[in-house]
Structure formats: C-alpha cells, structure tokens
Amino acid sequence: MSAASSRPPAEETSAAPRANAVVAALAFGGIVVSLMQSLVIPLIPELPDLLSASPTDTAWAVTATLLAGAVATPVMGRLGDMYGKRRMLLLSLALLVAGSVVCGLSNSLLPMIIGRVLQGLSAGAVSLGISIMRDELPAERLPGATALMSASLGIGGALGLPAAALIADHFDWHVLFWTSGVLGVVAVALVVTIFPESEVRTGGRFDLVGAAGLAAGLVCLLLAVSKGADWGWSSTTTLGLFAAAAIVLLLWGRFELRVSAPLVDLRTSARPQVLFTNLASVAIGFSMFALALVMPQLLQLPEQTGYGMGQDLLTVGLAMAPMGLVMMATAPLSARITKARGPKVTLMTGALVVAAGYATGVVLMSEIWQLVMVGCIVGAGMGLAYGAMPALIMGAVQVSGTAAANSLNTLMRSLGTSFSSAVVGVVLAQLTTDFAGHALPSESGFRTVLAIGAGAAALCCALAAFLPRQQPGPVPRHAPAKPSEPAKTTS
C-alpha cells in the first residue's frame, strides 16, 4: 500500500473555505443512510396486511437490510481505497435511491425485500465519508468532522423514528420510501457538486474470494443471531448456522493472512490500537441498541401494567429524538477532549457517561421525562465515544487503507447492535408478566436489560483502557512509514 504525504499548507488554506460544505454534505449523507434502519419501524405491525404475507415473512424486510449492510460495509470500504472513495460513496447513495424507488413501487413481499436489500447495500457510506474527510479536510478540522460523521449513525436512527411515524400516520406508507429516495438524490447532488475524487488510492486487484468468504460468514452469523429467537436457539438450523459461521470465518481468516492484497488486513487489525478499538465498538454498539429496544416498549405498553405509559408511536419517536440531537451536539465536545487528552480518554469518558445513563434508567423509568433524560445522558456518552473511534482507527492505519479500516470498525458496531437485539429479546422473553392473558415483558425484565446496557458500556471502558496512550492532537493526515509499523504511541 502506498502512503500519501501531508497536504501542502497552501492547498490546505485554499481548501478551508469549503470545509464546512464538505462536512455538511457528508454528514447529511450519513444521516440519510442511517435513516434506513428506523424507516420501516412504524410499518412493522402493518406489513403483513400491506404486503399480504405472514409476520414471519415480512420480518425479512428488516433482516435483509441488516444482512446486506453487514456484507456491503467492508466491501465498499476496500473498493473505496482501491478505486476512489467518492466513487464508492456515490454508488452507495445510488443504491439507496434505487432501493427506495423499488420499495416505493412495491405492493408485495418480494419487491419490498429486494428494495430493502438495495437500501442495506448503502451502509458503507458513513465509513467512506469519514475516510473522505481525512483526504479532503485540513488536519485541525478532522476531529470534529469525523466525530459528527461517526455520530450520524445514531443521529439518523433517533431522528428517523418520529419523522417516519409522522409520515406513516398522515400519508400512504409508500411516501416513506419516496421521501428517502428524494433525500438520497439530494445527497448524491451534494457529493457530486462539492468535492472531487481523492487521488489517495491503493490500486491492485480486489480480493473476490475474501469478499465472498466474509459475506458467507457474516450472513451465517447474523442469520443465527437475528432469527434464533424465531427458530429456537437450540434448533438444528440455528446451531448449524453458528457452526458454519465459525468454520467459514476461521478459513477466511487463514486465507486473508496468506493473500497479498486482502479484503481486510488482519495484521493491521491485530495492532492493539485497532483491535481494542474494534472490540470496544462491539460493546458500545451493544449498549446503544439496548436503550433503543427498551424505550419504545416502555412507552407503548398499556398504563394498566403499572409501568407502561400507553403512548402512540409518534410520541415514542418524539421522546427518542432528543437522544439523537444530544449526540449531534456532543460531537464538538468529543473533538475538543480528543485534542486535549487524546481519543483514548474520550472513548473511556463516553463509555462511563453511557454506563451512568443506564444506571440512572434502572432507578428512573416510570415517567416519560425520566426516559427522555436517560436517553439524553446515553446520547451524550455515545456522541463522545462514537467521535473518538475514527480518530483511534485513523491514528493507527495508513491513509491509503483508511476506508477499509473505518468500514471494519463500523461493521463491529453493527455486530454489537445485532448481538444486543438477540440478548435483549431473550431476556424480555424470559422475564414476563401476565396481562389480560398475554405474556408481556415485566418491569424487572426492562431493569435487567438496562443493567446489561450499563455493563456493556463498562466493558467498553475496560477494553479502551488497554489502548496505547496517544499524544493529544488532530488525526495525522499522513500514514505510518510502513504497513507493518504501528502508529506512534507512548507508554
């Protein structure tokens, strides 16, 4: 891989006036892509009737997006490093638009699933955007910009729910997808007009076998995790998929270590700064999604249960929106802490704030304002933690491998959310109470999930403690001298 040198001062000065436009365009694209995760939530109870299919089959409208995103994220990152990040970002956004159009025209299950797969293939846009920022922005702008871009994963999901609920309540359900298509077109136009293609590329041949192996392993793993509750955790299908995932990923890892231009550079990924950042990302992704699963249920369960609040979906979305706004507002603070103390301190601080938010929720979960407050605390911690991760990753990898490394980190967060969904589902299915002849998650079940969320955040902090201590300052615009050399750290 070739390393790019720092941009000359004159070039950085000339680029400064358009830096805000670059950040705004990329962050907008990231938010639009992350909206895809919450877009269909208001429709889930109605999809069987809308698509004339069973609830089990319509669940694939969510699962298909998850699987496609997991596969596309590392592949798009590697292709971006090889053939141009802007080009792959435009392709990702074009797939989002195409998927939105297909869903907007669909009235049956198959086209809906196809459209949702296409939307899921756009998931690599956030990591590509972070990598473009490293190529395009002056060094002093990088921490704040990448913190905002990283936080867009949570911002879009939090803001998308109330918007989707409002549209679903007042318009035909197809309008949801036409709206996302229009937003995707705007994002494409911004990318096309604001910045050119970066010249930082690795070239070489794409690792097609590695991509196929990783895709097969991830699909087996995520299918087992996401459908295990429906199929039964001890069923032959679920256990077989877990076993297949383990075998395929082990063989894939062995192959990647031997190929000259791997899809994922496992030697770089094994460096302490990259390894522990990715492990911490799984934990913080797990923690964030636990609240996203608990809050809507607490807010919507009947008041007669004694702990439910009987609210409609629009109110649920409005109650969750402040979490996303706080994440956005915390991004600049994340950058300032990173500049002053280093990204390791920022990540640990964010994880502790998230743990404190969950601990508060264990005690205070009986009023809407209490849940909003818990969401804001967790959102603040997520804004700090998510903002630190790109700085940690980019401080340890060559600039020519930025997109692939950031994509792997984004994938780790996605795996964390998938594991969270499975674990929370098991806990709430086991800890139930009888209500009018129906088994509903009990209050102790929700408190248990919140406690698990706090534990996951604490685990993130513990993992971050193993990160090498970095010198404070902006993310370097150049790479370490050789791929085999780790980023400069101090003990």
GROMACS .gro file of C-alpha atoms in nm:
model
  491
    1MET     CA    1   0.000   0.000   0.000
    2SER     CA    2   0.118   0.347  -0.076
    3ALA     CA    3   0.115   0.625   0.179
    4ALA     CA    4   0.004   0.978   0.097
    5SER     CA    5   0.201   1.274   0.220
    6SER     CA    6   0.052   1.567   0.407
    7ARG     CA    7  -0.127   1.828   0.203
    8PRO     CA    8   0.084   2.142   0.142
    9PRO     CA    9  -0.009   2.444   0.356
   10ALA     CA   10  -0.121   2.648   0.055
   11GLU     CA   11  -0.354   2.371  -0.052
   12GLU     CA   12  -0.496   2.339   0.299
   13THR     CA   13  -0.558   2.713   0.308
   14SER     CA   14  -0.741   2.704  -0.024
   15ALA     CA   15  -0.948   2.407   0.094
   16ALA     CA   16  -1.052   2.576   0.419
   17PRO     CA   17  -1.345   2.783   0.276
   18ARG     CA   18  -1.524   2.473   0.152
   19ALA     CA   19  -1.454   2.261   0.460
   20ASN     CA   20  -1.793   2.337   0.613
   21ALA     CA   21  -1.967   2.237   0.291
   22VAL     CA   22  -1.774   1.910   0.277
   23VAL     CA   23  -1.863   1.826   0.639
   24ALA     CA   24  -2.230   1.922   0.591
   25ALA     CA   25  -2.266   1.719   0.270
   26LEU     CA   26  -2.105   1.406   0.410
   27ALA     CA   27  -2.288   1.426   0.744
   28PHE     CA   28  -2.618   1.472   0.559
   29GLY     CA   29  -2.543   1.163   0.351
   30GLY     CA   30  -2.456   0.965   0.664
   31ILE     CA   31  -2.780   1.065   0.836
   32VAL     CA   32  -2.986   0.977   0.528
   33VAL     CA   33  -2.826   0.632   0.512
   34SER     CA   34  -2.876   0.568   0.883
   35LEU     CA   35  -3.245   0.659   0.846
   36MET     CA   36  -3.288   0.327   0.666
   37GLN     CA   37  -3.261   0.139   0.996
   38SER     CA   38  -3.566   0.309   1.152
   39LEU     CA   39  -3.764   0.378   0.835
   40VAL     CA   40  -3.985   0.068   0.848
   41ILE     CA   41  -4.035   0.056   1.227
   42PRO     CA   42  -4.376   0.229   1.212
   43LEU     CA   43  -4.485  -0.019   0.943
   44ILE     CA   44  -4.375  -0.345   1.109
   45PRO     CA   45  -4.715  -0.427   1.272
   46GLU     CA   46  -4.898  -0.347   0.946
   47LEU     CA   47  -4.661  -0.508   0.694
   48PRO     CA   48  -4.841  -0.847   0.691
   49ASP     CA   49  -5.163  -0.677   0.577
   50LEU     CA   50  -4.989  -0.429   0.345
   51LEU     CA   51  -4.786  -0.700   0.168
   52SER     CA   52  -5.031  -0.991   0.201
   53ALA     CA   53  -4.772  -1.206   0.378
   54SER     CA   54  -4.718  -1.367   0.718
   55PRO     CA   55  -4.541  -1.177   1.001
   56THR     CA   56  -4.253  -1.426   0.979
   57ASP     CA   57  -4.202  -1.349   0.612
   58THR     CA   58  -4.239  -0.971   0.643
   59ALA     CA   59  -3.970  -0.971   0.913
   60TRP     CA   60  -3.727  -1.022   0.627
   61ALA     CA   61  -3.785  -0.658   0.530
   62VAL     CA   62  -3.572  -0.576   0.836
   63THR     CA   63  -3.338  -0.876   0.832
   64ALA     CA   64  -3.249  -0.831   0.464
   65THR     CA   65  -3.128  -0.476   0.527
   66LEU     CA   66  -2.917  -0.592   0.821
   67LEU     CA   67  -2.750  -0.868   0.619
   68ALA     CA   68  -2.688  -0.651   0.313
   69GLY     CA   69  -2.537  -0.375   0.524
   70ALA     CA   70  -2.303  -0.612   0.704
   71VAL     CA   71  -2.172  -0.751   0.376
   72ALA     CA   72  -2.152  -0.418   0.192
   73THR     CA   73  -1.970  -0.216   0.460
   74PRO     CA   74  -1.626  -0.384   0.445
   75VAL     CA   75  -1.653  -0.444   0.069
   76MET     CA   76  -1.732  -0.080  -0.010
   77GLY     CA   77  -1.451   0.033   0.219
   78ARG     CA   78  -1.194  -0.178   0.038
   79LEU     CA   79  -1.325  -0.076  -0.304
   80GLY     CA   80  -1.310   0.287  -0.194
   81ASP     CA   81  -0.943   0.255  -0.104
   82MET     CA   82  -0.873   0.087  -0.436
   83TYR     CA   83  -1.085   0.278  -0.687
   84GLY     CA   84  -1.187   0.601  -0.517
   85LYS     CA   85  -1.390   0.676  -0.205
   86ARG     CA   86  -1.609   0.940  -0.371
   87ARG     CA   87  -1.697   0.694  -0.648
   88MET     CA   88  -1.799   0.426  -0.399
   89LEU     CA   89  -1.990   0.680  -0.189
   90LEU     CA   90  -2.189   0.782  -0.496
   91LEU     CA   91  -2.254   0.415  -0.574
   92SER     CA   92  -2.375   0.358  -0.216
   93LEU     CA   93  -2.612   0.655  -0.234
   94ALA     CA   94  -2.734   0.545  -0.578
   95LEU     CA   95  -2.818   0.202  -0.436
   96LEU     CA   96  -3.013   0.374  -0.157
   97VAL     CA   97  -3.212   0.572  -0.412
   98ALA     CA   98  -3.274   0.262  -0.626
   99GLY     CA   99  -3.388   0.064  -0.322
  100SER     CA  100  -3.621   0.345  -0.217
  101VAL     CA  101  -3.779   0.354  -0.562
  102VAL     CA  102  -3.831  -0.024  -0.565
  103CYS     CA  103  -3.991  -0.013  -0.218
  104GLY     CA  104  -4.200   0.289  -0.318
  105LEU     CA  105  -4.342   0.091  -0.610
  106SER     CA  106  -4.390  -0.236  -0.422
  107ASN     CA  107  -4.716  -0.385  -0.300
  108SER     CA  108  -4.592  -0.738  -0.234
  109LEU     CA  109  -4.320  -0.902  -0.031
  110LEU     CA  110  -4.055  -0.989  -0.290
  111PRO     CA  111  -4.002  -0.639  -0.434
  112MET     CA  112  -4.004  -0.497  -0.083
  113ILE     CA  113  -3.724  -0.733   0.022
  114ILE     CA  114  -3.528  -0.653  -0.295
  115GLY     CA  115  -3.563  -0.282  -0.227
  116ARG     CA  116  -3.459  -0.323   0.134
  117VAL     CA  117  -3.150  -0.521   0.026
  118LEU     CA  118  -3.054  -0.236  -0.208
  119GLN     CA  119  -3.102   0.014   0.075
  120GLY     CA  120  -2.887  -0.201   0.303
  121LEU     CA  121  -2.606  -0.200   0.047
  122SER     CA  122  -2.568   0.174   0.112
  123ALA     CA  123  -2.450   0.112   0.470
  124GLY     CA  124  -2.083   0.174   0.385
  125ALA     CA  125  -2.149   0.543   0.318
  126VAL     CA  126  -2.065   0.654   0.674
  127SER     CA  127  -1.720   0.494   0.684
  128LEU     CA  128  -1.649   0.618   0.331
  129GLY     CA  129  -1.747   0.968   0.438
  130ILE     CA  130  -1.508   0.957   0.734
  131SER     CA  131  -1.227   0.848   0.502
  132ILE     CA  132  -1.306   1.125   0.251
  133MET     CA  133  -1.281   1.376   0.533
  134ARG     CA  134  -0.928   1.256   0.607
  135ASP     CA  135  -0.835   1.317   0.242
  136GLU     CA  136  -1.014   1.650   0.196
  137LEU     CA  137  -1.009   1.847   0.522
  138PRO     CA  138  -0.733   2.040   0.696
  139ALA     CA  139  -0.590   1.843   0.988
  140GLU     CA  140  -0.733   2.076   1.251
  141ARG     CA  141  -1.088   2.015   1.124
  142LEU     CA  142  -1.069   1.637   1.126
  143PRO     CA  143  -1.157   1.552   1.490
  144GLY     CA  144  -1.481   1.750   1.494
  145ALA     CA  145  -1.582   1.648   1.143
  146THR     CA  146  -1.520   1.278   1.190
  147ALA     CA  147  -1.694   1.287   1.529
  148LEU     CA  148  -2.007   1.430   1.365
  149MET     CA  149  -1.990   1.182   1.078
  150SER     CA  150  -1.946   0.888   1.313
  151ALA     CA  151  -2.234   1.007   1.531
  152SER     CA  152  -2.460   1.027   1.224
  153LEU     CA  153  -2.518   0.652   1.265
  154GLY     CA  154  -2.711   0.719   1.583
  155ILE     CA  155  -2.847   1.061   1.486
  156GLY     CA  156  -3.028   0.932   1.179
  157GLY     CA  157  -3.181   0.641   1.366
  158ALA     CA  158  -3.307   0.862   1.651
  159LEU     CA  159  -3.446   1.137   1.429
  160GLY     CA  160  -3.584   0.898   1.170
  161LEU     CA  161  -3.837   0.734   1.400
  162PRO     CA  162  -4.055   1.041   1.473
  163ALA     CA  163  -4.032   1.153   1.110
  164ALA     CA  164  -4.130   0.807   0.986
  165ALA     CA  165  -4.415   0.781   1.238
  166LEU     CA  166  -4.548   1.122   1.134
  167ILE     CA  167  -4.543   1.030   0.764
  168ALA     CA  168  -4.694   0.686   0.825
  169ASP     CA  169  -4.979   0.836   1.030
  170HIS     CA  170  -5.079   1.103   0.776
  171PHE     CA  171  -4.986   0.967   0.432
  172ASP     CA  172  -4.979   0.649   0.228
  173TRP     CA  173  -4.698   0.422   0.351
  174HIS     CA  174  -4.518   0.441   0.016
  175VAL     CA  175  -4.443   0.807   0.090
  176LEU     CA  176  -4.184   0.689   0.344
  177PHE     CA  177  -3.974   0.541   0.068
  178TRP     CA  178  -4.030   0.821  -0.182
  179THR     CA  179  -3.911   1.062   0.086
  180SER     CA  180  -3.596   0.858   0.147
  181GLY     CA  181  -3.539   0.845  -0.229
  182VAL     CA  182  -3.562   1.224  -0.260
  183LEU     CA  183  -3.320   1.268   0.032
  184GLY     CA  184  -3.083   1.023  -0.136
  185VAL     CA  185  -3.094   1.224  -0.460
  186VAL     CA  186  -3.012   1.541  -0.265
  187ALA     CA  187  -2.718   1.362  -0.101
  188VAL     CA  188  -2.590   1.249  -0.443
  189ALA     CA  189  -2.616   1.603  -0.579
  190LEU     CA  190  -2.421   1.742  -0.283
  191VAL     CA  191  -2.142   1.488  -0.323
  192VAL     CA  192  -2.119   1.548  -0.699
  193THR     CA  193  -2.102   1.926  -0.672
  194ILE     CA  194  -1.894   1.987  -0.361
  195PHE     CA  195  -1.575   1.782  -0.387
  196PRO     CA  196  -1.372   1.593  -0.649
  197GLU     CA  197  -1.241   1.238  -0.633
  198SER     CA  198  -0.944   1.191  -0.400
  199GLU     CA  199  -0.615   1.078  -0.553
  200VAL     CA  200  -0.533   0.863  -0.247
  201ARG     CA  201  -0.577   0.504  -0.371
  202THR     CA  202  -0.409   0.170  -0.323
  203GLY     CA  203  -0.484   0.018  -0.663
  204GLY     CA  204  -0.428  -0.356  -0.704
  205ARG     CA  205  -0.675  -0.640  -0.751
  206PHE     CA  206  -0.990  -0.683  -0.548
  207ASP     CA  207  -0.993  -0.983  -0.314
  208LEU     CA  208  -1.304  -1.151  -0.454
  209VAL     CA  209  -1.252  -1.478  -0.264
  210GLY     CA  210  -1.202  -1.288   0.061
  211ALA     CA  211  -1.518  -1.085   0.000
  212ALA     CA  212  -1.720  -1.399  -0.070
  213GLY     CA  213  -1.582  -1.573   0.238
  214LEU     CA  214  -1.653  -1.278   0.469
  215ALA     CA  215  -2.002  -1.239   0.322
  216ALA     CA  216  -2.081  -1.606   0.378
  217GLY     CA  217  -1.951  -1.599   0.735
  218LEU     CA  218  -2.137  -1.281   0.827
  219VAL     CA  219  -2.463  -1.397   0.671
  220CYS     CA  220  -2.448  -1.725   0.866
  221LEU     CA  221  -2.365  -1.545   1.191
  222LEU     CA  222  -2.623  -1.268   1.159
  223LEU     CA  223  -2.896  -1.504   1.042
  224ALA     CA  224  -2.840  -1.718   1.351
  225VAL     CA  225  -2.837  -1.413   1.578
  226SER     CA  226  -3.134  -1.232   1.426
  227LYS     CA  227  -3.360  -1.533   1.364
  228GLY     CA  228  -3.253  -1.756   1.653
  229ALA     CA  229  -3.545  -1.648   1.870
  230ASP     CA  230  -3.794  -1.743   1.596
  231TRP     CA  231  -3.627  -2.069   1.500
  232GLY     CA  232  -3.526  -2.166   1.855
  233TRP     CA  233  -3.175  -2.115   1.994
  234SER     CA  234  -3.121  -2.488   2.024
  235SER     CA  235  -3.271  -2.574   1.685
  236THR     CA  236  -3.065  -2.754   1.424
  237THR     CA  237  -3.087  -2.455   1.188
  238THR     CA  238  -2.961  -2.202   1.442
  239LEU     CA  239  -2.680  -2.419   1.575
  240GLY     CA  240  -2.584  -2.520   1.223
  241LEU     CA  241  -2.556  -2.155   1.117
  242PHE     CA  242  -2.341  -2.071   1.420
  243ALA     CA  243  -2.114  -2.366   1.341
  244ALA     CA  244  -2.097  -2.270   0.973
  245ALA     CA  245  -2.011  -1.911   1.066
  246ALA     CA  246  -1.727  -2.024   1.291
  247ILE     CA  247  -1.581  -2.258   1.029
  248VAL     CA  248  -1.615  -2.015   0.738
  249LEU     CA  249  -1.470  -1.719   0.929
  250LEU     CA  250  -1.174  -1.926   1.052
  251LEU     CA  251  -1.099  -2.042   0.698
  252TRP     CA  252  -1.150  -1.687   0.572
  253GLY     CA  253  -0.903  -1.551   0.828
  254ARG     CA  254  -0.643  -1.808   0.728
  255PHE     CA  255  -0.688  -1.716   0.362
  256GLU     CA  256  -0.666  -1.342   0.434
  257LEU     CA  257  -0.333  -1.386   0.612
  258ARG     CA  258  -0.186  -1.553   0.303
  259VAL     CA  259  -0.316  -1.330   0.022
  260SER     CA  260  -0.102  -1.035  -0.084
  261ALA     CA  261  -0.386  -0.779  -0.108
  262PRO     CA  262  -0.654  -0.894   0.141
  263LEU     CA  263  -1.003  -0.752   0.177
  264VAL     CA  264  -0.927  -0.698   0.547
  265ASP     CA  265  -0.567  -0.653   0.661
  266LEU     CA  266  -0.581  -0.877   0.965
  267ARG     CA  267  -0.223  -0.794   1.067
  268THR     CA  268  -0.314  -0.427   1.088
  269SER     CA  269  -0.639  -0.519   1.261
  270ALA     CA  270  -0.438  -0.709   1.524
  271ARG     CA  271  -0.249  -0.397   1.634
  272PRO     CA  272  -0.358  -0.311   1.988
  273GLN     CA  273  -0.497   0.028   1.890
  274VAL     CA  274  -0.714  -0.119   1.613
  275LEU     CA  275  -0.803  -0.444   1.790
  276PHE     CA  276  -0.919  -0.290   2.117
  277THR     CA  277  -1.100  -0.007   1.938
  278ASN     CA  278  -1.297  -0.263   1.738
  279LEU     CA  279  -1.372  -0.474   2.046
  280ALA     CA  280  -1.484  -0.161   2.230
  281SER     CA  281  -1.702  -0.076   1.929
  282VAL     CA  282  -1.888  -0.407   1.962
  283ALA     CA  283  -1.955  -0.332   2.330
  284ILE     CA  284  -2.069   0.028   2.276
  285GLY     CA  285  -2.289  -0.075   1.981
  286PHE     CA  286  -2.448  -0.338   2.205
  287SER     CA  287  -2.505  -0.079   2.476
  288MET     CA  288  -2.660   0.183   2.249
  289PHE     CA  289  -2.913  -0.052   2.093
  290ALA     CA  290  -3.034  -0.185   2.428
  291LEU     CA  291  -3.198   0.151   2.506
  292ALA     CA  292  -3.342   0.174   2.155
  293LEU     CA  293  -3.517  -0.157   2.221
  294VAL     CA  294  -3.637  -0.077   2.574
  295MET     CA  295  -3.769   0.279   2.539
  296PRO     CA  296  -4.032   0.216   2.270
  297GLN     CA  297  -4.176  -0.081   2.458
  298LEU     CA  298  -4.195   0.100   2.791
  299LEU     CA  299  -4.360   0.398   2.626
  300GLN     CA  300  -4.615   0.191   2.432
  301LEU     CA  301  -4.716  -0.075   2.685
  302PRO     CA  302  -5.059  -0.015   2.845
  303GLU     CA  303  -5.068   0.200   3.158
  304GLN     CA  304  -5.265  -0.075   3.330
  305THR     CA  305  -4.944  -0.281   3.358
  306GLY     CA  306  -4.823  -0.034   3.620
  307TYR     CA  307  -4.505   0.054   3.433
  308GLY     CA  308  -4.616   0.108   3.072
  309MET     CA  309  -4.712   0.457   2.955
  310GLY     CA  310  -4.966   0.391   2.681
  311GLN     CA  311  -4.822   0.629   2.423
  312ASP     CA  312  -4.856   0.616   2.044
  313LEU     CA  313  -4.565   0.571   1.804
  314LEU     CA  314  -4.533   0.941   1.722
  315THR     CA  315  -4.488   1.022   2.091
  316VAL     CA  316  -4.232   0.743   2.114
  317GLY     CA  317  -4.036   0.897   1.828
  318LEU     CA  318  -4.052   1.244   1.980
  319ALA     CA  319  -3.931   1.106   2.313
  320MET     CA  320  -3.633   0.938   2.145
  321ALA     CA  321  -3.540   1.230   1.919
  322PRO     CA  322  -3.352   1.426   2.191
  323MET     CA  323  -3.105   1.137   2.216
  324GLY     CA  324  -3.002   1.195   1.854
  325LEU     CA  325  -2.988   1.572   1.896
  326VAL     CA  326  -2.765   1.536   2.202
  327MET     CA  327  -2.535   1.303   2.007
  328MET     CA  328  -2.503   1.571   1.741
  329ALA     CA  329  -2.441   1.845   1.996
  330THR     CA  330  -2.178   1.637   2.178
  331ALA     CA  331  -1.965   1.577   1.867
  332PRO     CA  332  -1.770   1.907   1.901
  333LEU     CA  333  -1.705   1.831   2.269
  334SER     CA  334  -1.570   1.491   2.168
  335ALA     CA  335  -1.328   1.662   1.931
  336ARG     CA  336  -1.212   1.906   2.199
  337ILE     CA  337  -1.143   1.629   2.451
  338THR     CA  338  -0.957   1.434   2.183
  339LYS     CA  339  -0.739   1.735   2.100
  340ALA     CA  340  -0.665   1.799   2.467
  341ARG     CA  341  -0.632   1.448   2.611
  342GLY     CA  342  -0.632   1.205   2.319
  343PRO     CA  343  -0.907   0.980   2.175
  344LYS     CA  344  -0.849   0.705   2.432
  345VAL     CA  345  -0.962   0.936   2.713
  346THR     CA  346  -1.258   1.049   2.502
  347LEU     CA  347  -1.373   0.692   2.442
  348MET     CA  348  -1.339   0.594   2.807
  349THR     CA  349  -1.523   0.909   2.919
  350GLY     CA  350  -1.804   0.845   2.673
  351ALA     CA  351  -1.842   0.484   2.787
  352LEU     CA  352  -1.861   0.591   3.153
  353VAL     CA  353  -2.129   0.850   3.069
  354VAL     CA  354  -2.331   0.582   2.887
  355ALA     CA  355  -2.298   0.349   3.187
  356ALA     CA  356  -2.415   0.631   3.417
  357GLY     CA  357  -2.716   0.689   3.192
  358TYR     CA  358  -2.819   0.325   3.206
  359ALA     CA  359  -2.767   0.314   3.582
  360THR     CA  360  -2.998   0.615   3.609
  361GLY     CA  361  -3.254   0.433   3.398
  362VAL     CA  362  -3.255   0.132   3.630
  363VAL     CA  363  -3.383   0.365   3.904
  364LEU     CA  364  -3.584   0.617   3.699
  365MET     CA  365  -3.807   0.461   3.433
  366SER     CA  366  -4.162   0.543   3.545
  367GLU     CA  367  -4.223   0.874   3.362
  368ILE     CA  368  -4.172   0.998   3.007
  369TRP     CA  369  -3.940   1.278   3.120
  370GLN     CA  370  -3.726   1.026   3.305
  371LEU     CA  371  -3.678   0.814   2.992
  372VAL     CA  372  -3.602   1.127   2.789
  373MET     CA  373  -3.339   1.225   3.047
  374VAL     CA  374  -3.185   0.876   3.036
  375GLY     CA  375  -3.180   0.894   2.657
  376CYS     CA  376  -3.003   1.231   2.666
  377ILE     CA  377  -2.736   1.103   2.906
  378VAL     CA  378  -2.678   0.793   2.694
  379GLY     CA  379  -2.679   1.007   2.379
  380ALA     CA  380  -2.414   1.237   2.524
  381GLY     CA  381  -2.191   0.941   2.605
  382MET     CA  382  -2.248   0.791   2.261
  383GLY     CA  383  -2.156   1.120   2.097
  384LEU     CA  384  -1.825   1.120   2.284
  385ALA     CA  385  -1.750   0.751   2.221
  386TYR     CA  386  -1.852   0.746   1.856
  387GLY     CA  387  -1.649   1.059   1.791
  388ALA     CA  388  -1.332   0.904   1.933
  389MET     CA  389  -1.338   0.581   1.731
  390PRO     CA  390  -1.244   0.723   1.387
  391ALA     CA  391  -0.954   0.913   1.545
  392LEU     CA  392  -0.826   0.592   1.706
  393ILE     CA  393  -0.858   0.395   1.383
  394MET     CA  394  -0.704   0.661   1.158
  395GLY     CA  395  -0.418   0.713   1.401
  396ALA     CA  396  -0.314   0.350   1.352
  397VAL     CA  397  -0.355   0.280   0.979
  398GLN     CA  398  -0.210   0.406   0.655
  399VAL     CA  399  -0.407   0.680   0.483
  400SER     CA  400  -0.444   0.453   0.179
  401GLY     CA  401  -0.625   0.196   0.396
  402THR     CA  402  -0.848   0.439   0.584
  403ALA     CA  403  -1.178   0.341   0.422
  404ALA     CA  404  -1.127  -0.033   0.477
  405ALA     CA  405  -1.026   0.018   0.841
  406ASN     CA  406  -1.317   0.252   0.916
  407SER     CA  407  -1.557   0.014   0.742
  408LEU     CA  408  -1.443  -0.272   0.963
  409ASN     CA  409  -1.496  -0.056   1.270
  410THR     CA  410  -1.846   0.035   1.151
  411LEU     CA  411  -1.915  -0.335   1.098
  412MET     CA  412  -1.809  -0.406   1.457
  413ARG     CA  413  -2.063  -0.156   1.586
  414SER     CA  414  -2.331  -0.317   1.369
  415LEU     CA  415  -2.244  -0.660   1.509
  416GLY     CA  416  -2.282  -0.514   1.857
  417THR     CA  417  -2.634  -0.394   1.779
  418SER     CA  418  -2.725  -0.735   1.636
  419PHE     CA  419  -2.599  -0.916   1.946
  420SER     CA  420  -2.787  -0.663   2.160
  421SER     CA  421  -3.114  -0.734   1.981
  422ALA     CA  422  -3.072  -1.108   2.039
  423VAL     CA  423  -2.976  -1.080   2.406
  424VAL     CA  424  -3.249  -0.827   2.487
  425GLY     CA  425  -3.503  -1.047   2.312
  426VAL     CA  426  -3.402  -1.347   2.522
  427VAL     CA  427  -3.412  -1.151   2.849
  428LEU     CA  428  -3.751  -0.995   2.782
  429ALA     CA  429  -3.893  -1.328   2.666
  430GLN     CA  430  -3.783  -1.496   2.990
  431LEU     CA  431  -3.886  -1.221   3.234
  432THR     CA  432  -4.255  -1.173   3.162
  433THR     CA  433  -4.579  -1.091   3.338
  434ASP     CA  434  -4.935  -1.192   3.257
  435PHE     CA  435  -5.160  -0.912   3.131
  436ALA     CA  436  -5.514  -0.997   3.021
  437GLY     CA  437  -5.400  -1.345   2.925
  438HIS     CA  438  -5.097  -1.224   2.730
  439ALA     CA  439  -4.732  -1.254   2.835
  440LEU     CA  440  -4.567  -0.911   2.833
  441PRO     CA  441  -4.210  -0.815   2.931
  442SER     CA  442  -4.204  -0.745   3.303
  443GLU     CA  443  -4.071  -0.436   3.477
  444SER     CA  444  -3.785  -0.642   3.620
  445GLY     CA  445  -3.705  -0.755   3.266
  446PHE     CA  446  -3.663  -0.396   3.149
  447ARG     CA  447  -3.448  -0.312   3.452
  448THR     CA  448  -3.233  -0.616   3.377
  449VAL     CA  449  -3.181  -0.500   3.020
  450LEU     CA  450  -3.083  -0.153   3.138
  451ALA     CA  451  -2.836  -0.308   3.382
  452ILE     CA  452  -2.690  -0.517   3.097
  453GLY     CA  453  -2.658  -0.198   2.890
  454ALA     CA  454  -2.462  -0.039   3.174
  455GLY     CA  455  -2.241  -0.345   3.193
  456ALA     CA  456  -2.171  -0.336   2.818
  457ALA     CA  457  -2.069   0.030   2.845
  458ALA     CA  458  -1.842  -0.053   3.139
  459LEU     CA  459  -1.689  -0.332   2.930
  460CYS     CA  460  -1.622  -0.078   2.653
  461CYS     CA  461  -1.439   0.142   2.904
  462ALA     CA  462  -1.235  -0.155   3.029
  463LEU     CA  463  -1.138  -0.253   2.674
  464ALA     CA  464  -1.043   0.106   2.593
  465ALA     CA  465  -0.810   0.106   2.893
  466PHE     CA  466  -0.587  -0.139   2.701
  467LEU     CA  467  -0.541   0.107   2.414
  468PRO     CA  468  -0.192   0.257   2.378
  469ARG     CA  469  -0.180   0.612   2.511
  470GLN     CA  470  -0.162   0.861   2.223
  471GLN     CA  471  -0.029   1.212   2.215
  472PRO     CA  472  -0.321   1.461   2.207
  473GLY     CA  473  -0.377   1.646   1.883
  474PRO     CA  474  -0.551   1.613   1.548
  475VAL     CA  475  -0.555   1.294   1.349
  476PRO     CA  476  -0.242   1.279   1.131
  477ARG     CA  477  -0.302   1.334   0.760
  478HIS     CA  478  -0.018   1.102   0.669
  479ALA     CA  479   0.033   0.736   0.741
  480PRO     CA  480   0.297   0.548   0.933
  481ALA     CA  481   0.603   0.484   0.720
  482LYS     CA  482   0.534   0.114   0.663
  483PRO     CA  483   0.223  -0.102   0.688
  484SER     CA  484   0.396  -0.327   0.939
  485GLU     CA  485   0.484  -0.042   1.173
  486PRO     CA  486   0.229   0.054   1.439
  487ALA     CA  487   0.120   0.409   1.494
  488LYS     CA  488   0.348   0.606   1.724
  489THR     CA  489   0.240   0.574   2.087
  490THR     CA  490   0.386   0.649   2.425
  491SER     CA  491   0.376   0.429   2.726
   0.00000   0.00000   0.00000
